[in-house]
Each structure stands twice: as C-alpha cells, then as structure tokens.
Short mmCIF file of N, CA and C in Angstrom, two decimals:
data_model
loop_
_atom_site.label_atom_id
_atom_site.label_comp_id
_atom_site.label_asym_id
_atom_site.label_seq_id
_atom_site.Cartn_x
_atom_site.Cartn_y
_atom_site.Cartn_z
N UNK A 19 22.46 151.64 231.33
CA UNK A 19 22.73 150.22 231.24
C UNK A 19 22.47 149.55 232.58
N UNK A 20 22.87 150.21 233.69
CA UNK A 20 22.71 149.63 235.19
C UNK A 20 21.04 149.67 235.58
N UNK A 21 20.35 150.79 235.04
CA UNK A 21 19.09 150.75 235.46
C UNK A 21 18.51 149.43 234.50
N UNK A 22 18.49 149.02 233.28
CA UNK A 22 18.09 147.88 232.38
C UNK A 22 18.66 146.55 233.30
N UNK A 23 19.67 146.46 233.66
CA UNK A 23 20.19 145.55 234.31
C UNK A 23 19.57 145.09 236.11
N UNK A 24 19.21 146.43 236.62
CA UNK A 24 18.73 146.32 237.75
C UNK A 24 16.69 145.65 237.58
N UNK A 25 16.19 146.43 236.50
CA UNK A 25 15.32 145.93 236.68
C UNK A 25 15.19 144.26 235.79
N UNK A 26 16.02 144.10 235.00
CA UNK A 26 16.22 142.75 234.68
C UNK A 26 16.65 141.63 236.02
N UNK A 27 17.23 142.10 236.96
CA UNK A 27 17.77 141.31 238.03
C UNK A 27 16.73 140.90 239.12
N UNK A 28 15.67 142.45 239.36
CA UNK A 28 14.41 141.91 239.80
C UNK A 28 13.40 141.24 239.65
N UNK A 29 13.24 141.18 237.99
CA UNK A 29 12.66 140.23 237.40
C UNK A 29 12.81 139.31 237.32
N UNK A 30 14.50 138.48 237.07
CA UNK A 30 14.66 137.54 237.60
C UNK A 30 14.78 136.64 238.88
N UNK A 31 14.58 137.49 239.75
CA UNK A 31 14.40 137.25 241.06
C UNK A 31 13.19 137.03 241.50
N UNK A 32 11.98 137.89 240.60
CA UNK A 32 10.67 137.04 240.66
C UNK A 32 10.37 135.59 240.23
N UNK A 33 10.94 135.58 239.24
CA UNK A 33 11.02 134.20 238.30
C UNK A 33 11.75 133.30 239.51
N UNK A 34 12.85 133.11 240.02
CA UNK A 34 13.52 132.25 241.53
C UNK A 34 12.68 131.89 241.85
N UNK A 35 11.83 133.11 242.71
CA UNK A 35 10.65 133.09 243.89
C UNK A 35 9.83 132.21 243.49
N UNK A 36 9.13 132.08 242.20
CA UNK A 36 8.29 131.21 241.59
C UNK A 36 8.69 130.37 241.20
N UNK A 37 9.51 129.32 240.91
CA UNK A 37 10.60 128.47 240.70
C UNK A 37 10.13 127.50 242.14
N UNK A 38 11.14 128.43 243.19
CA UNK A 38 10.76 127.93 244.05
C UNK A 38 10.00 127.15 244.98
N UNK A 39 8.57 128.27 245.11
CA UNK A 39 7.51 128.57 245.70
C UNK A 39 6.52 127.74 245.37
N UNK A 40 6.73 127.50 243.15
CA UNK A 40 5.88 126.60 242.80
C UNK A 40 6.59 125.17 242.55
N UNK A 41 7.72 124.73 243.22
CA UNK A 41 8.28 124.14 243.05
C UNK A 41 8.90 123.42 241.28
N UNK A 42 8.75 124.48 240.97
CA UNK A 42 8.89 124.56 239.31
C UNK A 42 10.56 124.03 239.40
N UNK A 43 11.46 123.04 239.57
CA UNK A 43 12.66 123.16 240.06
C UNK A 43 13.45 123.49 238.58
N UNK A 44 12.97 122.91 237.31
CA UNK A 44 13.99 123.17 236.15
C UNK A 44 13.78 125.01 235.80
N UNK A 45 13.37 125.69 236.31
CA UNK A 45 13.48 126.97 235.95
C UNK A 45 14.14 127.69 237.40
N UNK A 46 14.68 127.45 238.14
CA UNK A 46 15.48 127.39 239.54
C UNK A 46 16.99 127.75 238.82
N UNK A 47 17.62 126.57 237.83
CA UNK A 47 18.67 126.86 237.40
C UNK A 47 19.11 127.89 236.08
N UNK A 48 17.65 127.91 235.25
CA UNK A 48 17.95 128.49 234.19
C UNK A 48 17.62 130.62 234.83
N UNK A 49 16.81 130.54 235.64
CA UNK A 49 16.88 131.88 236.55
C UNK A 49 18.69 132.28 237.03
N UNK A 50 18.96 131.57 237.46
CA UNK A 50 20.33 131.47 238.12
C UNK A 50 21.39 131.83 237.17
N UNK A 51 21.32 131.37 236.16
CA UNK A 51 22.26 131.13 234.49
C UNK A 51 21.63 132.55 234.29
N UNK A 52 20.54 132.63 234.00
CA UNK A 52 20.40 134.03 233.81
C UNK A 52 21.03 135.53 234.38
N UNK A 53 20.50 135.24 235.57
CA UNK A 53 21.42 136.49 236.08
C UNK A 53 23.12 136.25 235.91
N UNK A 54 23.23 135.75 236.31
CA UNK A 54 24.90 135.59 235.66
C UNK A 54 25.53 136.30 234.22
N UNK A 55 24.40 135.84 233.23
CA UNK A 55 24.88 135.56 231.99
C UNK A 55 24.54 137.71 231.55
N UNK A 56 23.69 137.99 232.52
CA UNK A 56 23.21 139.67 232.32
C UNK A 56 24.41 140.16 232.92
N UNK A 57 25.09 139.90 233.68
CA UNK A 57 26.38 141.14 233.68
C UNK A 57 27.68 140.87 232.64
N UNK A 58 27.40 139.90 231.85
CA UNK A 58 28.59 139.08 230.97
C UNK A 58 28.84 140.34 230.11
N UNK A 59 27.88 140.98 229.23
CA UNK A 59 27.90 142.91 228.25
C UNK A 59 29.15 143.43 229.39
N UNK A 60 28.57 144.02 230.52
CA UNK A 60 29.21 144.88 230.72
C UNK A 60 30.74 144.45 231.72
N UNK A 61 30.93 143.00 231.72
CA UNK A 61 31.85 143.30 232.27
C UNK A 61 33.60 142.73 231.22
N UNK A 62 32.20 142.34 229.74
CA UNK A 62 33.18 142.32 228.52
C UNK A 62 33.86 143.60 228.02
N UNK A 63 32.82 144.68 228.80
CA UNK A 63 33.16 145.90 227.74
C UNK A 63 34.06 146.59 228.84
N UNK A 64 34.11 146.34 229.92
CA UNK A 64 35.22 146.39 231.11
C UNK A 64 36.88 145.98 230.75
N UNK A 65 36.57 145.04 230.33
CA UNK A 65 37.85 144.52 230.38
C UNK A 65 38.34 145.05 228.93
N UNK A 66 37.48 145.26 227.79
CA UNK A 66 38.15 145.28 226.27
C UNK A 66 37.99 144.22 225.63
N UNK A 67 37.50 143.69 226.13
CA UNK A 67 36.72 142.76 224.56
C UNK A 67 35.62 142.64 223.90
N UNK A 68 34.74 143.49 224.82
CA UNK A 68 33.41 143.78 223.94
C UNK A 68 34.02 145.99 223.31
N UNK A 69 33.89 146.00 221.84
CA UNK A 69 34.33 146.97 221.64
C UNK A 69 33.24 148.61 221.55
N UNK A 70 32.14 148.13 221.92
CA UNK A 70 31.96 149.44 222.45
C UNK A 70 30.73 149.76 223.20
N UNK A 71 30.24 151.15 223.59
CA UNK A 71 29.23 150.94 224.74
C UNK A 71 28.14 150.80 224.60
N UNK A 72 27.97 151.45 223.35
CA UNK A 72 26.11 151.07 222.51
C UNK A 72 25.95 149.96 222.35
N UNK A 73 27.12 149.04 221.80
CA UNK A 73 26.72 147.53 221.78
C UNK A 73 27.06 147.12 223.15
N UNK A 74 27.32 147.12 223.85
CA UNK A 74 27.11 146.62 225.44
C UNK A 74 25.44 146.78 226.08
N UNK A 75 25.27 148.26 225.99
CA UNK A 75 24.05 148.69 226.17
C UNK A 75 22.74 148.01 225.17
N UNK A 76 23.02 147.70 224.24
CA UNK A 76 22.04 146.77 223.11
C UNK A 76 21.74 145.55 223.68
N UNK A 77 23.04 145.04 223.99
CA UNK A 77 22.97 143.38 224.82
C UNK A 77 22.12 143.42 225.68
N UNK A 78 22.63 144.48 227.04
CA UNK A 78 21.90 144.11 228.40
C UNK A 78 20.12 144.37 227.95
N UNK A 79 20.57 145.74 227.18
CA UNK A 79 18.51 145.92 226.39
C UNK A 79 17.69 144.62 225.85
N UNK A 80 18.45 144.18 225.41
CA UNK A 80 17.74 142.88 224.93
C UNK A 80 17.62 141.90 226.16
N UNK A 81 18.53 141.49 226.91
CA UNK A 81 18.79 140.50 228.10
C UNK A 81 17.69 141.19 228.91
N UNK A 82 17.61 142.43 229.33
CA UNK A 82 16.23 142.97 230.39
C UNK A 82 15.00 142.67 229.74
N UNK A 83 14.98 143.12 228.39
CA UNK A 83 13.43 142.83 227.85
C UNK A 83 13.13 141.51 228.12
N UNK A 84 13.84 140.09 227.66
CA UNK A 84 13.76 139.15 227.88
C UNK A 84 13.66 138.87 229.24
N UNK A 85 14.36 138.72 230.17
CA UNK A 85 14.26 138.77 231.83
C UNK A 85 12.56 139.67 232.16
N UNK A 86 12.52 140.38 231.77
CA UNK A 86 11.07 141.08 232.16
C UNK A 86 10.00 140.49 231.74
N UNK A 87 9.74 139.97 230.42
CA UNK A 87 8.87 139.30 229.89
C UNK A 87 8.70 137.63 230.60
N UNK A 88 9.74 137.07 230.97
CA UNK A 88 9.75 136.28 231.38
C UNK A 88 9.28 136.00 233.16
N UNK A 89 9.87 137.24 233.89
CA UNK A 89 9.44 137.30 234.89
C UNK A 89 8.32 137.73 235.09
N UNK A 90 7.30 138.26 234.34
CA UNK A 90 6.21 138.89 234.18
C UNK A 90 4.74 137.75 234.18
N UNK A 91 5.14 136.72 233.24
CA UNK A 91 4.93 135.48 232.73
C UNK A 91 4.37 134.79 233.76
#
C-alpha cells in the first residue's frame, strides 16, 4: 500500500512542478487536494473506520493509478 502511495505522491509532485512551471495555476490546487486526499484509505483504516485492509489497499490502487496517469499526462 505504501509503495502505491509513494509512487502516487511522486507523480503528483510532477503534476505541482508543471502546474507551476507552466503556470497552469488551477491544477496547483487540485495536485495539493490530491495528495492529501491519498493518505485519507490508510489513515481511515488506522483509526477503525475504514473496515479492512484489502479495501484500504483497493482505494490507494485506484488513487495511484489515477495520480500516475495524470502525472504522466
């Protein structure tokens, strides 16, 4: 789950850079919302309210594919 998450975080950190760089400014905040919103799985399934680890691990899988495709883009 941490490796899906790590390379989702770099990806979105490409996406920033280009945000940035190309002064793209409305994708600046939704990069930002993003990473945030990728540790939300695992730190639901931390506390007990997300009920278990395959579906934690499903979330962030989906949240990296998306983050990758996007940072790729």
């Amino acid at each position: 789950e941490r490796l899906m998450a790590l390379a989702a975080h770099i990806a979105l950190s490409v996406l920033v850079f280009a945000a940035v760089r190309g002064r793209k400014w409305p994708l600046f905040p939704a990069a930002v919302g993003l990473h945030m919103l990728l540790d939300v799985p695992a730190g639901l399934y931390r506390t007990g309210l997300l009920p278990g680890l395959l579906l934690t691990d499903a979330l962030t899988a989906v949240a990296a594919a998306a983050a990758v495709a996007a940072g790729v883009r």
